C-alpha positions as a LaTeX table, in Angstrom:
\begin{tabular}{lrrr}
\hline
Residue & $x$ (\AA) & $y$ (\AA) & $z$ (\AA) \\
\hline
Met1 & $-13.06$ & $-71.74$ & 191.15 \\
Lys2 & $-14.21$ & $-70.08$ & 194.39 \\
Lys3 & $-17.52$ & $-68.22$ & 194.22 \\
Val4 & $-18.52$ & $-65.07$ & 196.10 \\
Leu5 & $-22.05$ & $-63.70$ & 196.22 \\
Ile6 & $-22.10$ & $-59.89$ & 196.61 \\
Ser7 & $-25.21$ & $-58.04$ & 197.68 \\
Asp8 & $-24.68$ & $-54.29$ & 198.00 \\
Ser9 & $-27.09$ & $-51.55$ & 197.02 \\
His10 & $-24.33$ & $-49.11$ & 196.06 \\
Pro11 & $-23.14$ & $-49.95$ & 192.52 \\
Leu12 & $-19.76$ & $-48.23$ & 192.88 \\
Phe13 & $-18.72$ & $-50.27$ & 195.89 \\
Arg14 & $-20.10$ & $-53.42$ & 194.30 \\
Asp15 & $-18.21$ & $-52.78$ & 191.06 \\
Phe16 & $-14.99$ & $-52.20$ & 192.94 \\
Leu17 & $-15.34$ & $-55.50$ & 194.80 \\
Lys18 & $-16.12$ & $-57.28$ & 191.55 \\
Gln19 & $-13.02$ & $-55.86$ & 189.88 \\
Lys20 & $-10.68$ & $-56.71$ & 192.75 \\
Leu21 & $-11.95$ & $-60.27$ & 193.28 \\
Thr22 & $-12.18$ & $-61.05$ & 189.56 \\
Asp23 & $-8.53$ & $-60.03$ & 189.21 \\
Asn24 & $-7.80$ & $-62.80$ & 191.74 \\
Leu25 & $-9.70$ & $-65.40$ & 189.66 \\
Ile26 & $-12.74$ & $-65.50$ & 191.94 \\
Asp27 & $-16.16$ & $-66.03$ & 190.34 \\
Ile28 & $-18.53$ & $-63.20$ & 191.29 \\
Ile29 & $-22.32$ & $-63.42$ & 191.57 \\
Leu30 & $-24.15$ & $-60.10$ & 191.94 \\
Thr31 & $-27.61$ & $-59.41$ & 193.33 \\
Gln32 & $-29.80$ & $-56.33$ & 193.05 \\
Glu33 & $-30.53$ & $-54.76$ & 196.43 \\
Asn34 & $-31.28$ & $-58.10$ & 198.11 \\
Arg35 & $-34.30$ & $-58.81$ & 195.87 \\
Asp36 & $-32.91$ & $-62.05$ & 194.49 \\
Ile37 & $-30.17$ & $-62.83$ & 196.98 \\
Tyr38 & $-31.79$ & $-65.97$ & 198.43 \\
Thr39 & $-32.51$ & $-67.46$ & 195.00 \\
Lys40 & $-28.97$ & $-66.80$ & 193.77 \\
Met41 & $-27.51$ & $-68.20$ & 196.99 \\
Ile42 & $-29.41$ & $-71.48$ & 196.68 \\
Thr43 & $-28.74$ & $-71.73$ & 192.94 \\
Asn44 & $-25.00$ & $-71.10$ & 193.18 \\
Leu45 & $-24.10$ & $-72.15$ & 196.77 \\
Pro46 & $-21.20$ & $-69.67$ & 197.01 \\
Asn47 & $-18.16$ & $-70.08$ & 199.22 \\
Leu48 & $-18.80$ & $-66.66$ & 200.77 \\
Ile49 & $-21.54$ & $-64.03$ & 200.93 \\
Ile50 & $-20.69$ & $-60.33$ & 201.21 \\
Leu51 & $-23.78$ & $-58.49$ & 202.42 \\
Asp52 & $-24.41$ & $-54.79$ & 202.87 \\
Met53 & $-26.58$ & $-53.98$ & 205.89 \\
Lys54 & $-28.71$ & $-50.85$ & 206.02 \\
Glu55 & $-29.71$ & $-48.66$ & 208.97 \\
Asp56 & $-33.06$ & $-50.44$ & 208.76 \\
Ser57 & $-31.69$ & $-53.98$ & 208.78 \\
Ser58 & $-35.03$ & $-55.81$ & 208.64 \\
Asp59 & $-34.57$ & $-57.07$ & 205.06 \\
Gln60 & $-31.05$ & $-58.32$ & 205.72 \\
Leu61 & $-32.08$ & $-60.03$ & 208.98 \\
Glu62 & $-34.98$ & $-61.70$ & 207.19 \\
Phe63 & $-32.55$ & $-63.09$ & 204.61 \\
Leu64 & $-30.12$ & $-64.27$ & 207.30 \\
Glu65 & $-32.93$ & $-66.03$ & 209.17 \\
Lys66 & $-34.01$ & $-67.78$ & 205.98 \\
Lys67 & $-30.41$ & $-68.73$ & 205.19 \\
Ala68 & $-29.90$ & $-70.21$ & 208.68 \\
Glu69 & $-33.04$ & $-72.34$ & 208.38 \\
Asp70 & $-31.89$ & $-73.97$ & 205.11 \\
Ser71 & $-29.47$ & $-76.85$ & 205.70 \\
Asn72 & $-27.89$ & $-76.25$ & 202.27 \\
Ser73 & $-26.90$ & $-72.68$ & 203.07 \\
Ala74 & $-26.68$ & $-72.49$ & 206.88 \\
Asn75 & $-22.91$ & $-72.98$ & 206.95 \\
Ile76 & $-22.04$ & $-70.49$ & 204.19 \\
Pro77 & $-19.93$ & $-67.77$ & 205.87 \\
Val78 & $-21.08$ & $-64.15$ & 205.64 \\
Ile79 & $-19.08$ & $-60.93$ & 205.79 \\
Ile80 & $-21.17$ & $-57.81$ & 206.40 \\
Thr81 & $-20.46$ & $-54.15$ & 205.71 \\
Gly82 & $-22.77$ & $-51.65$ & 207.36 \\
Pro83 & $-23.28$ & $-48.79$ & 209.79 \\
Val84 & $-21.81$ & $-48.65$ & 213.28 \\
Gln85 & $-23.88$ & $-50.98$ & 215.46 \\
Asp86 & $-24.20$ & $-51.96$ & 219.10 \\
Lys87 & $-21.78$ & $-54.72$ & 220.12 \\
Ser88 & $-24.55$ & $-57.01$ & 221.30 \\
Phe89 & $-26.31$ & $-56.74$ & 217.96 \\
Ile90 & $-23.13$ & $-57.58$ & 216.03 \\
Ala91 & $-22.39$ & $-60.54$ & 218.33 \\
Ser92 & $-25.90$ & $-61.89$ & 217.79 \\
Leu93 & $-25.22$ & $-62.14$ & 214.04 \\
Ala94 & $-22.78$ & $-65.00$ & 214.64 \\
Lys95 & $-25.67$ & $-67.47$ & 214.83 \\
Tyr96 & $-26.43$ & $-66.72$ & 211.17 \\
Gly97 & $-22.91$ & $-67.56$ & 210.01 \\
Val98 & $-21.68$ & $-63.96$ & 210.05 \\
Ile99 & $-17.95$ & $-64.11$ & 210.72 \\
Lys100 & $-16.97$ & $-60.47$ & 210.12 \\
Tyr101 & $-18.80$ & $-57.15$ & 210.45 \\
Phe102 & $-17.03$ & $-54.10$ & 209.01 \\
Ala103 & $-18.45$ & $-50.74$ & 210.03 \\
Lys104 & $-18.11$ & $-48.11$ & 207.33 \\
Pro105 & $-15.81$ & $-46.58$ & 206.35 \\
Ile106 & $-14.04$ & $-49.90$ & 206.11 \\
Gln107 & $-10.30$ & $-50.41$ & 205.94 \\
Phe108 & $-9.90$ & $-52.20$ & 202.65 \\
Asp109 & $-6.65$ & $-54.04$ & 203.33 \\
Ile110 & $-8.13$ & $-55.69$ & 206.45 \\
Phe111 & $-11.39$ & $-56.30$ & 204.58 \\
Phe112 & $-9.67$ & $-58.14$ & 201.71 \\
Glu113 & $-7.42$ & $-60.05$ & 204.09 \\
Ala114 & $-10.58$ & $-61.38$ & 205.77 \\
Ile115 & $-12.01$ & $-62.45$ & 202.41 \\
Gly116 & $-8.78$ & $-64.25$ & 201.55 \\
Arg117 & $-8.77$ & $-66.11$ & 204.86 \\
Val118 & $-12.32$ & $-67.36$ & 204.34 \\
Leu119 & $-11.61$ & $-68.51$ & 200.79 \\
His120 & $-8.14$ & $-69.83$ & 201.64 \\
Ile121 & $-6.77$ & $-67.67$ & 198.84 \\
Pro122 & $-4.10$ & $-65.05$ & 199.60 \\
Leu123 & $-5.44$ & $-62.00$ & 197.76 \\
Ser124 & $-2.72$ & $-59.90$ & 196.15 \\
Met125 & $-2.33$ & $-56.52$ & 197.86 \\
Asp126 & 0.02 & $-53.67$ & 197.02 \\
Thr127 & 1.60 & $-52.56$ & 200.31 \\
Thr128 & 3.43 & $-49.50$ & 198.93 \\
Pro129 & 3.14 & $-46.61$ & 201.44 \\
Cys130 & 0.74 & $-44.08$ & 199.98 \\
Val131 & $-1.46$ & $-41.22$ & 201.11 \\
Leu132 & $-4.31$ & $-40.39$ & 198.74 \\
Asp133 & $-6.86$ & $-37.71$ & 199.53 \\
Leu134 & $-9.67$ & $-35.97$ & 197.68 \\
His135 & $-10.92$ & $-32.41$ & 198.25 \\
Arg136 & $-13.56$ & $-30.47$ & 196.38 \\
Asn137 & $-14.04$ & $-26.72$ & 195.85 \\
Gly138 & $-17.05$ & $-26.09$ & 193.66 \\
Asn139 & $-16.63$ & $-28.16$ & 190.52 \\
Ile140 & $-12.86$ & $-28.51$ & 191.03 \\
Ile141 & $-11.70$ & $-31.81$ & 192.55 \\
Phe142 & $-8.20$ & $-32.03$ & 193.98 \\
Val143 & $-6.58$ & $-35.49$ & 193.99 \\
Glu144 & $-3.55$ & $-35.29$ & 196.27 \\
Leu145 & $-0.94$ & $-38.05$ & 196.53 \\
Ala146 & 2.08 & $-38.41$ & 198.79 \\
Lys147 & 4.66 & $-41.04$ & 199.79 \\
Gly148 & 4.08 & $-43.35$ & 196.80 \\
Leu149 & 1.67 & $-44.83$ & 194.25 \\
Asn150 & $-0.27$ & $-47.75$ & 195.72 \\
Arg151 & $-2.28$ & $-49.65$ & 193.09 \\
Glu152 & $-5.03$ & $-50.60$ & 195.55 \\
Lys153 & $-5.67$ & $-46.96$ & 196.33 \\
Leu154 & $-5.40$ & $-45.99$ & 192.69 \\
Ala155 & $-8.04$ & $-48.59$ & 191.85 \\
Leu156 & $-10.28$ & $-47.19$ & 194.59 \\
Leu157 & $-9.77$ & $-43.69$ & 193.24 \\
Gln158 & $-11.92$ & $-44.36$ & 190.16 \\
Phe159 & $-14.90$ & $-45.32$ & 192.31 \\
Arg160 & $-14.33$ & $-42.63$ & 194.95 \\
Leu161 & $-14.08$ & $-39.95$ & 192.27 \\
Ala162 & $-17.18$ & $-41.18$ & 190.44 \\
Glu163 & $-19.13$ & $-41.26$ & 193.71 \\
Met164 & $-18.13$ & $-37.70$ & 194.59 \\
Ile165 & $-19.16$ & $-36.45$ & 191.14 \\
Glu166 & $-22.49$ & $-38.27$ & 191.36 \\
Lys167 & $-23.26$ & $-37.26$ & 194.94 \\
Glu168 & $-22.43$ & $-33.58$ & 194.41 \\
Glu169 & $-24.13$ & $-33.55$ & 190.98 \\
Ile170 & $-21.10$ & $-32.05$ & 189.25 \\
Asp171 & $-21.88$ & $-31.77$ & 185.53 \\
Ser172 & $-18.47$ & $-30.64$ & 184.32 \\
Pro173 & $-15.86$ & $-31.74$ & 186.89 \\
Lys174 & $-12.35$ & $-30.37$ & 186.66 \\
Val175 & $-9.66$ & $-32.51$ & 188.23 \\
Ile176 & $-6.27$ & $-31.41$ & 189.51 \\
Ile177 & $-3.90$ & $-34.30$ & 190.27 \\
Met178 & $-1.36$ & $-33.02$ & 192.79 \\
Leu179 & 1.93 & $-34.96$ & 192.63 \\
Thr180 & 4.37 & $-32.37$ & 193.94 \\
Ala181 & 5.06 & $-34.51$ & 197.03 \\
Leu182 & 6.31 & $-37.38$ & 194.84 \\
Asp183 & 9.71 & $-37.78$ & 193.22 \\
Leu184 & 8.71 & $-39.63$ & 190.04 \\
Ser185 & 10.82 & $-41.30$ & 187.37 \\
Phe186 & 10.38 & $-43.77$ & 184.50 \\
Val187 & 10.10 & $-46.67$ & 187.01 \\
Asp188 & 6.79 & $-45.16$ & 188.13 \\
Gly189 & 5.42 & $-45.08$ & 184.59 \\
Tyr190 & 3.18 & $-48.15$ & 184.96 \\
Asn191 & 1.50 & $-46.86$ & 188.12 \\
Leu192 & 1.34 & $-43.29$ & 186.82 \\
Glu193 & $-0.60$ & $-44.50$ & 183.77 \\
Tyr194 & $-2.87$ & $-46.47$ & 186.08 \\
Leu195 & $-3.54$ & $-43.30$ & 188.09 \\
Ile196 & $-4.46$ & $-41.23$ & 185.03 \\
Asp197 & $-6.52$ & $-44.06$ & 183.49 \\
Asn198 & $-8.60$ & $-44.37$ & 186.66 \\
Val199 & $-9.30$ & $-40.64$ & 186.68 \\
Leu200 & $-10.31$ & $-40.70$ & 183.00 \\
Ala201 & $-12.49$ & $-43.79$ & 183.58 \\
Cys202 & $-15.13$ & $-41.52$ & 185.12 \\
Pro203 & $-17.52$ & $-40.72$ & 182.24 \\
Lys204 & $-17.90$ & $-37.02$ & 183.12 \\
Val205 & $-14.14$ & $-36.38$ & 183.34 \\
His206 & $-12.64$ & $-35.15$ & 180.04 \\
Asn207 & $-8.95$ & $-34.80$ & 179.16 \\
Lys208 & $-9.15$ & $-31.02$ & 178.70 \\
Asn209 & $-10.37$ & $-30.66$ & 182.30 \\
Val210 & $-7.58$ & $-32.72$ & 183.86 \\
Lys211 & $-4.46$ & $-30.91$ & 185.07 \\
Ile212 & $-1.40$ & $-32.47$ & 186.70 \\
Leu213 & 0.66 & $-30.53$ & 189.19 \\
Ser214 & 4.16 & $-32.03$ & 189.32 \\
Leu215 & 7.84 & $-31.10$ & 189.45 \\
Ser216 & 8.94 & $-34.22$ & 187.53 \\
Pro217 & 9.99 & $-33.83$ & 183.90 \\
Tyr218 & 9.11 & $-37.49$ & 183.39 \\
Val219 & 5.40 & $-36.73$ & 183.82 \\
Arg220 & 5.53 & $-34.28$ & 180.91 \\
Glu221 & 7.34 & $-36.87$ & 178.78 \\
Leu222 & 4.68 & $-39.45$ & 179.59 \\
Leu223 & 1.84 & $-37.11$ & 178.63 \\
Asp224 & 3.53 & $-36.02$ & 175.40 \\
Gly225 & 4.15 & $-39.60$ & 174.33 \\
His226 & 0.66 & $-40.98$ & 175.04 \\
Asn227 & $-2.15$ & $-40.41$ & 172.55 \\
Asn228 & $-4.86$ & $-41.19$ & 175.11 \\
Tyr229 & $-3.66$ & $-38.30$ & 177.28 \\
Ser230 & $-3.95$ & $-35.61$ & 174.63 \\
Gly231 & $-5.30$ & $-32.40$ & 176.16 \\
Ile232 & $-4.09$ & $-33.11$ & 179.70 \\
Glu233 & $-1.91$ & $-30.24$ & 180.88 \\
Met234 & 1.03 & $-30.50$ & 183.29 \\
Thr235 & 2.38 & $-27.57$ & 185.29 \\
Ser236 & 4.37 & $-26.90$ & 188.44 \\
Asn237 & 2.32 & $-23.84$ & 189.41 \\
Leu238 & $-1.01$ & $-24.32$ & 191.21 \\
Ala239 & $-2.15$ & $-20.72$ & 190.66 \\
Gln240 & $-1.56$ & $-21.16$ & 186.92 \\
Val241 & $-3.65$ & $-24.34$ & 186.89 \\
Leu242 & $-6.50$ & $-22.68$ & 188.78 \\
Ala243 & $-6.43$ & $-19.68$ & 186.49 \\
Ser244 & $-7.01$ & $-21.98$ & 183.52 \\
Leu245 & $-9.96$ & $-23.71$ & 185.20 \\
Val246 & $-11.78$ & $-20.98$ & 187.13 \\
Asp247 & $-14.28$ & $-18.50$ & 185.77 \\
Thr248 & $-12.47$ & $-15.30$ & 186.81 \\
Ser249 & $-15.73$ & $-13.40$ & 186.71 \\
Leu250 & $-16.73$ & $-15.23$ & 189.89 \\
Thr251 & $-13.68$ & $-14.25$ & 191.95 \\
Ser252 & $-11.24$ & $-11.40$ & 191.97 \\
Ser253 & $-8.37$ & $-13.54$ & 193.18 \\
Val254 & $-7.45$ & $-17.06$ & 192.19 \\
Ser255 & $-5.56$ & $-17.37$ & 195.48 \\
Asp256 & $-8.89$ & $-17.15$ & 197.33 \\
Leu257 & $-9.51$ & $-20.72$ & 196.17 \\
Ile258 & $-6.27$ & $-22.09$ & 197.61 \\
Thr259 & $-7.55$ & $-22.91$ & 201.07 \\
Asp260 & $-6.00$ & $-24.86$ & 203.91 \\
Lys261 & $-8.43$ & $-27.69$ & 203.19 \\
Ile262 & $-7.22$ & $-27.98$ & 199.61 \\
Leu263 & $-3.56$ & $-28.12$ & 200.52 \\
Thr264 & $-3.82$ & $-30.17$ & 203.73 \\
Leu265 & $-4.45$ & $-33.89$ & 203.93 \\
Thr266 & $-7.62$ & $-34.99$ & 205.69 \\
Asn267 & $-7.04$ & $-35.86$ & 209.34 \\
Glu268 & $-6.59$ & $-39.62$ & 209.67 \\
Thr269 & $-9.38$ & $-39.90$ & 212.26 \\
Glu270 & $-11.94$ & $-37.96$ & 210.23 \\
Ile271 & $-14.84$ & $-40.20$ & 209.15 \\
Glu272 & $-15.53$ & $-39.97$ & 205.43 \\
Asp273 & $-19.21$ & $-39.91$ & 204.45 \\
Thr274 & $-18.84$ & $-42.26$ & 201.52 \\
Ser275 & $-19.40$ & $-45.88$ & 200.63 \\
Val276 & $-15.95$ & $-46.32$ & 199.10 \\
Ala277 & $-13.62$ & $-44.20$ & 201.23 \\
Thr278 & $-9.96$ & $-44.59$ & 200.32 \\
Arg279 & $-9.03$ & $-45.84$ & 203.79 \\
Phe280 & $-6.47$ & $-48.48$ & 204.75 \\
Ser281 & $-5.29$ & $-49.56$ & 208.18 \\
Ser282 & $-1.95$ & $-47.89$ & 207.46 \\
Asp283 & $-3.80$ & $-44.56$ & 207.21 \\
Val284 & $-4.95$ & $-44.82$ & 210.82 \\
Leu285 & $-2.08$ & $-43.68$ & 213.00 \\
Asn286 & $-3.86$ & $-44.67$ & 216.20 \\
Ser287 & $-3.41$ & $-48.46$ & 216.50 \\
Asp288 & $-6.32$ & $-48.72$ & 218.93 \\
Leu289 & $-8.64$ & $-47.12$ & 216.40 \\
Ala290 & $-7.40$ & $-49.50$ & 213.72 \\
Ala291 & $-8.00$ & $-52.52$ & 215.93 \\
Lys292 & $-11.61$ & $-51.54$ & 216.55 \\
Asn293 & $-12.39$ & $-51.95$ & 212.86 \\
Asp294 & $-10.91$ & $-55.40$ & 212.30 \\
Gly295 & $-14.34$ & $-56.83$ & 211.59 \\
Thr296 & $-14.45$ & $-59.32$ & 214.47 \\
Val297 & $-18.06$ & $-60.26$ & 215.22 \\
Leu298 & $-17.70$ & $-62.30$ & 218.41 \\
Lys299 & $-15.01$ & $-62.05$ & 221.10 \\
Met300 & $-15.14$ & $-64.75$ & 223.76 \\
Ala301 & $-13.49$ & $-65.79$ & 226.99 \\
Ile302 & $-13.52$ & $-69.54$ & 227.70 \\
Ile303 & $-12.57$ & $-70.79$ & 231.18 \\
Asp304 & $-11.96$ & $-74.53$ & 231.63 \\
Ser305 & $-9.27$ & $-76.23$ & 233.73 \\
Ser306 & $-9.04$ & $-79.14$ & 231.24 \\
Arg307 & $-6.59$ & $-77.99$ & 228.59 \\
Asp308 & $-7.84$ & $-80.56$ & 226.08 \\
Glu309 & $-11.46$ & $-79.51$ & 226.50 \\
Leu310 & $-10.43$ & $-75.86$ & 226.41 \\
Arg311 & $-8.64$ & $-76.36$ & 223.08 \\
Gln312 & $-11.64$ & $-78.22$ & 221.64 \\
Thr313 & $-14.10$ & $-75.54$ & 222.70 \\
Met314 & $-11.90$ & $-72.73$ & 221.38 \\
Ala315 & $-11.45$ & $-74.55$ & 218.06 \\
Ala316 & $-15.21$ & $-75.03$ & 217.73 \\
Phe317 & $-15.93$ & $-71.33$ & 218.12 \\
Ala318 & $-12.95$ & $-70.25$ & 216.04 \\
Ser319 & $-14.46$ & $-72.25$ & 213.17 \\
Val320 & $-17.37$ & $-69.79$ & 213.10 \\
Gly321 & $-15.11$ & $-66.74$ & 213.17 \\
Ala322 & $-15.05$ & $-66.08$ & 216.91 \\
Glu323 & $-11.93$ & $-64.62$ & 218.51 \\
Cys324 & $-11.34$ & $-66.78$ & 221.59 \\
Thr325 & $-9.14$ & $-66.29$ & 224.64 \\
Gly326 & $-8.71$ & $-69.32$ & 226.88 \\
Phe327 & $-8.08$ & $-69.54$ & 230.63 \\
Thr328 & $-7.54$ & $-72.55$ & 232.90 \\
Gly329 & $-8.25$ & $-70.79$ & 236.18 \\
Gly330 & $-10.70$ & $-68.27$ & 237.55 \\
Gln331 & $-8.10$ & $-65.88$ & 238.98 \\
Glu332 & $-6.19$ & $-65.93$ & 235.70 \\
Phe333 & $-9.36$ & $-64.82$ & 233.93 \\
Leu334 & $-10.15$ & $-62.11$ & 236.50 \\
Asn335 & $-6.68$ & $-60.61$ & 236.16 \\
Ser336 & $-7.23$ & $-60.34$ & 232.43 \\
Phe337 & $-10.84$ & $-59.20$ & 232.72 \\
Lys338 & $-9.84$ & $-56.17$ & 234.78 \\
Glu339 & $-7.94$ & $-54.88$ & 231.76 \\
Asn340 & $-10.22$ & $-56.17$ & 229.00 \\
His341 & $-14.00$ & $-55.95$ & 229.23 \\
Asn342 & $-14.32$ & $-56.29$ & 225.47 \\
Tyr343 & $-15.88$ & $-59.77$ & 225.50 \\
Asp344 & $-19.24$ & $-60.55$ & 223.94 \\
Leu345 & $-19.63$ & $-63.92$ & 225.66 \\
Ile346 & $-18.07$ & $-65.85$ & 228.55 \\
Ile347 & $-18.20$ & $-69.66$ & 228.72 \\
Leu348 & $-17.37$ & $-70.94$ & 232.19 \\
Asp349 & $-16.82$ & $-74.37$ & 233.71 \\
Val350 & $-17.85$ & $-73.84$ & 237.34 \\
Leu351 & $-16.17$ & $-77.10$ & 238.42 \\
Leu352 & $-12.64$ & $-75.81$ & 238.01 \\
Glu353 & $-9.83$ & $-77.77$ & 239.64 \\
Asp354 & $-8.76$ & $-74.76$ & 241.69 \\
Gln355 & $-12.33$ & $-74.42$ & 243.06 \\
Thr356 & $-12.66$ & $-70.85$ & 241.74 \\
Gly357 & $-15.55$ & $-71.40$ & 239.30 \\
Ile358 & $-18.51$ & $-70.50$ & 241.55 \\
Ser359 & $-16.56$ & $-67.79$ & 243.37 \\
Leu360 & $-15.65$ & $-66.30$ & 239.97 \\
Leu361 & $-19.31$ & $-66.33$ & 238.97 \\
Lys362 & $-20.29$ & $-64.63$ & 242.26 \\
Lys363 & $-17.58$ & $-62.01$ & 241.79 \\
Leu364 & $-18.82$ & $-61.15$ & 238.30 \\
His365 & $-22.42$ & $-61.02$ & 239.56 \\
Asp366 & $-21.56$ & $-58.74$ & 242.49 \\
Asp367 & $-19.57$ & $-56.43$ & 240.20 \\
Gly368 & $-22.59$ & $-55.95$ & 237.93 \\
Asn369 & $-21.08$ & $-57.78$ & 234.95 \\
Lys370 & $-23.04$ & $-57.19$ & 231.72 \\
Val371 & $-21.29$ & $-59.77$ & 229.52 \\
Pro372 & $-23.52$ & $-62.83$ & 228.89 \\
Ile373 & $-22.24$ & $-65.95$ & 230.69 \\
Ile374 & $-23.00$ & $-69.54$ & 229.72 \\
Ile375 & $-22.05$ & $-72.36$ & 232.09 \\
Tyr376 & $-20.57$ & $-75.39$ & 230.32 \\
Ser377 & $-19.80$ & $-77.93$ & 233.00 \\
Asn378 & $-20.49$ & $-81.43$ & 234.30 \\
Gly379 & $-23.74$ & $-82.11$ & 236.13 \\
Val380 & $-24.11$ & $-80.84$ & 239.70 \\
Pro381 & $-26.63$ & $-81.45$ & 242.53 \\
Lys382 & $-29.90$ & $-79.55$ & 242.26 \\
Asp383 & $-29.09$ & $-77.18$ & 245.14 \\
Val384 & $-25.77$ & $-76.22$ & 243.51 \\
Leu385 & $-27.50$ & $-75.76$ & 240.16 \\
Ile386 & $-30.02$ & $-73.37$ & 241.72 \\
Lys387 & $-27.22$ & $-71.41$ & 243.38 \\
Val388 & $-25.27$ & $-71.15$ & 240.11 \\
Leu389 & $-28.29$ & $-70.00$ & 238.08 \\
Ser390 & $-29.13$ & $-67.39$ & 240.73 \\
Leu391 & $-25.82$ & $-65.67$ & 239.96 \\
Gly392 & $-26.86$ & $-64.55$ & 236.49 \\
Pro393 & $-25.66$ & $-66.98$ & 233.79 \\
Arg394 & $-27.82$ & $-67.30$ & 230.69 \\
Thr395 & $-28.06$ & $-71.10$ & 230.93 \\
Tyr396 & $-26.31$ & $-74.25$ & 232.19 \\
Leu397 & $-25.12$ & $-76.69$ & 229.52 \\
Ile398 & $-24.00$ & $-80.13$ & 230.66 \\
Lys399 & $-20.83$ & $-81.67$ & 229.25 \\
Pro400 & $-20.10$ & $-83.23$ & 226.90 \\
Leu401 & $-21.78$ & $-81.77$ & 223.80 \\
Lys402 & $-20.73$ & $-82.19$ & 220.19 \\
Pro403 & $-18.79$ & $-79.05$ & 219.15 \\
Asn404 & $-21.36$ & $-77.95$ & 216.56 \\
Val405 & $-24.20$ & $-78.44$ & 219.06 \\
Leu406 & $-22.35$ & $-76.42$ & 221.70 \\
Val407 & $-21.71$ & $-73.59$ & 219.26 \\
His408 & $-25.30$ & $-73.58$ & 218.03 \\
Lys409 & $-26.77$ & $-73.50$ & 221.55 \\
Cys410 & $-24.41$ & $-70.77$ & 222.77 \\
Leu411 & $-24.99$ & $-68.51$ & 219.79 \\
Asn412 & $-28.73$ & $-68.85$ & 220.15 \\
Tyr413 & $-28.49$ & $-67.72$ & 223.78 \\
Leu414 & $-26.76$ & $-64.47$ & 222.85 \\
Gln415 & $-29.18$ & $-61.76$ & 223.89 \\
Thr416 & $-30.06$ & $-58.96$ & 221.51 \\
Lys417 & $-32.60$ & $-56.22$ & 221.80 \\
Tyr418 & $-33.16$ & $-56.21$ & 218.04 \\
\hline
\end{tabular}
C-alpha cells in the first residue's frame, strides 16, 4: 500500500486530504504542525510528502534541508501547498525533491491529479459539471449549487462550511441550501443525500436550522422519507425561508437581506481567503489563469544539437518533476524565447553544430536576460572558456556527467535570495 505523509497546520484541510486519499486505499501518516515530521518521515519512508508552507517558511526549509542531507529520504518527492511566492524561490525548491508547488487557493482536481501521477495511482475524480458557492449574511450561510452535483465539491463543502463557521465564530449557524438552478429527480438521490449529510456533519449545524430551497417535488419526498433529516424544511420561496430564520425585530423587511451577493455566484477570478476553497480548474474560465496554478516548480529550456543527449538530459530533469522544452538549435530556441520568457533555468551546449551556441549566449547577455543559464558542453580552450563565462552563465559543466549528478549540480546552482 502506498504511503503519504501529510503535514499541514490547518486540521480541516488535512482531514479532507486524509478522507480523499484513504478512499483511494492510500495509507495516511499525519504530523502536527511540522513538530514530528522528520521522525515520522524516517520511520515510515513514505512514497510522497505533502507539506504546507507558511509565510515564514524557515521551519519548512529547515526540514527540507535535513531531508535532502539524509540519503534515506533525499529522493522522496514533495508536493507543497502555500502562499504565492517568487518564481525563483519556487524553482530553488527543486533541489530538495519538491516536484509541485500549489499556491493557495489550490485547484483540487489538478492537485489530486499530481498526487496520482507521483504515486502511479489514478485517483478517482467526479468530473460532473458543478458550480458550488458559499455566501454569508450574519449567521445565515447560503450554499448555492448550479449545473450539477459533483461529489468532490460536495465532500469539500463539509470542510469549507466548518471553516467558515469557525472563522466567523458563528454559534448558531443557519444554512439555506439553494437548489433552484437544478432539475432534480430520483437519479440524484445518492448525491443529494451526500450533500445534506456533509452539511449536517458540521457539529454546530442542526436539522431545524437547515432549509432547502428547491422546485423539485423529489426533494420533499426524500426529506419526508428519511429519519435523519427530520426537522429540515423545504420550500420554493426564499422570502419565506428567511422569514423563518431571521429575527424580525432586527429588520423591517426580510427583502433587505436578499442582496446581489447572496443571489450571485462569486466571480471565478475572485481569490477566496480560505484554506479549503471549493475551487477546481473547471471553475476558472480564463485558461491562462488556470495554467498558472498547475503546480509546476521548475520550467526549463535545454538546447543541445545531439538529439540523443537532449533526450537523456530532458528525461533526467523530468524525473525530478521539471517541465522541459528541448531545442536542437540556437535560433529555434530564440524564436520560442521571444514568446515565452517563463523559464526558470536554461541549459545550453555552446558547441552546437550550427555554430549558434556562443552567439545565442551573447544575444541573451546583451538583451539583459535574467533567467539563470548553465553551460553543459564539451571542454573548450581556456580563452573560449573565459569568453563564455564573461557572458553571464552560472557555471560551465563539462560533458559527460551521470544524469543524477547533472541534475544535482544544476539544481544547486539555482540562485535564490531566500
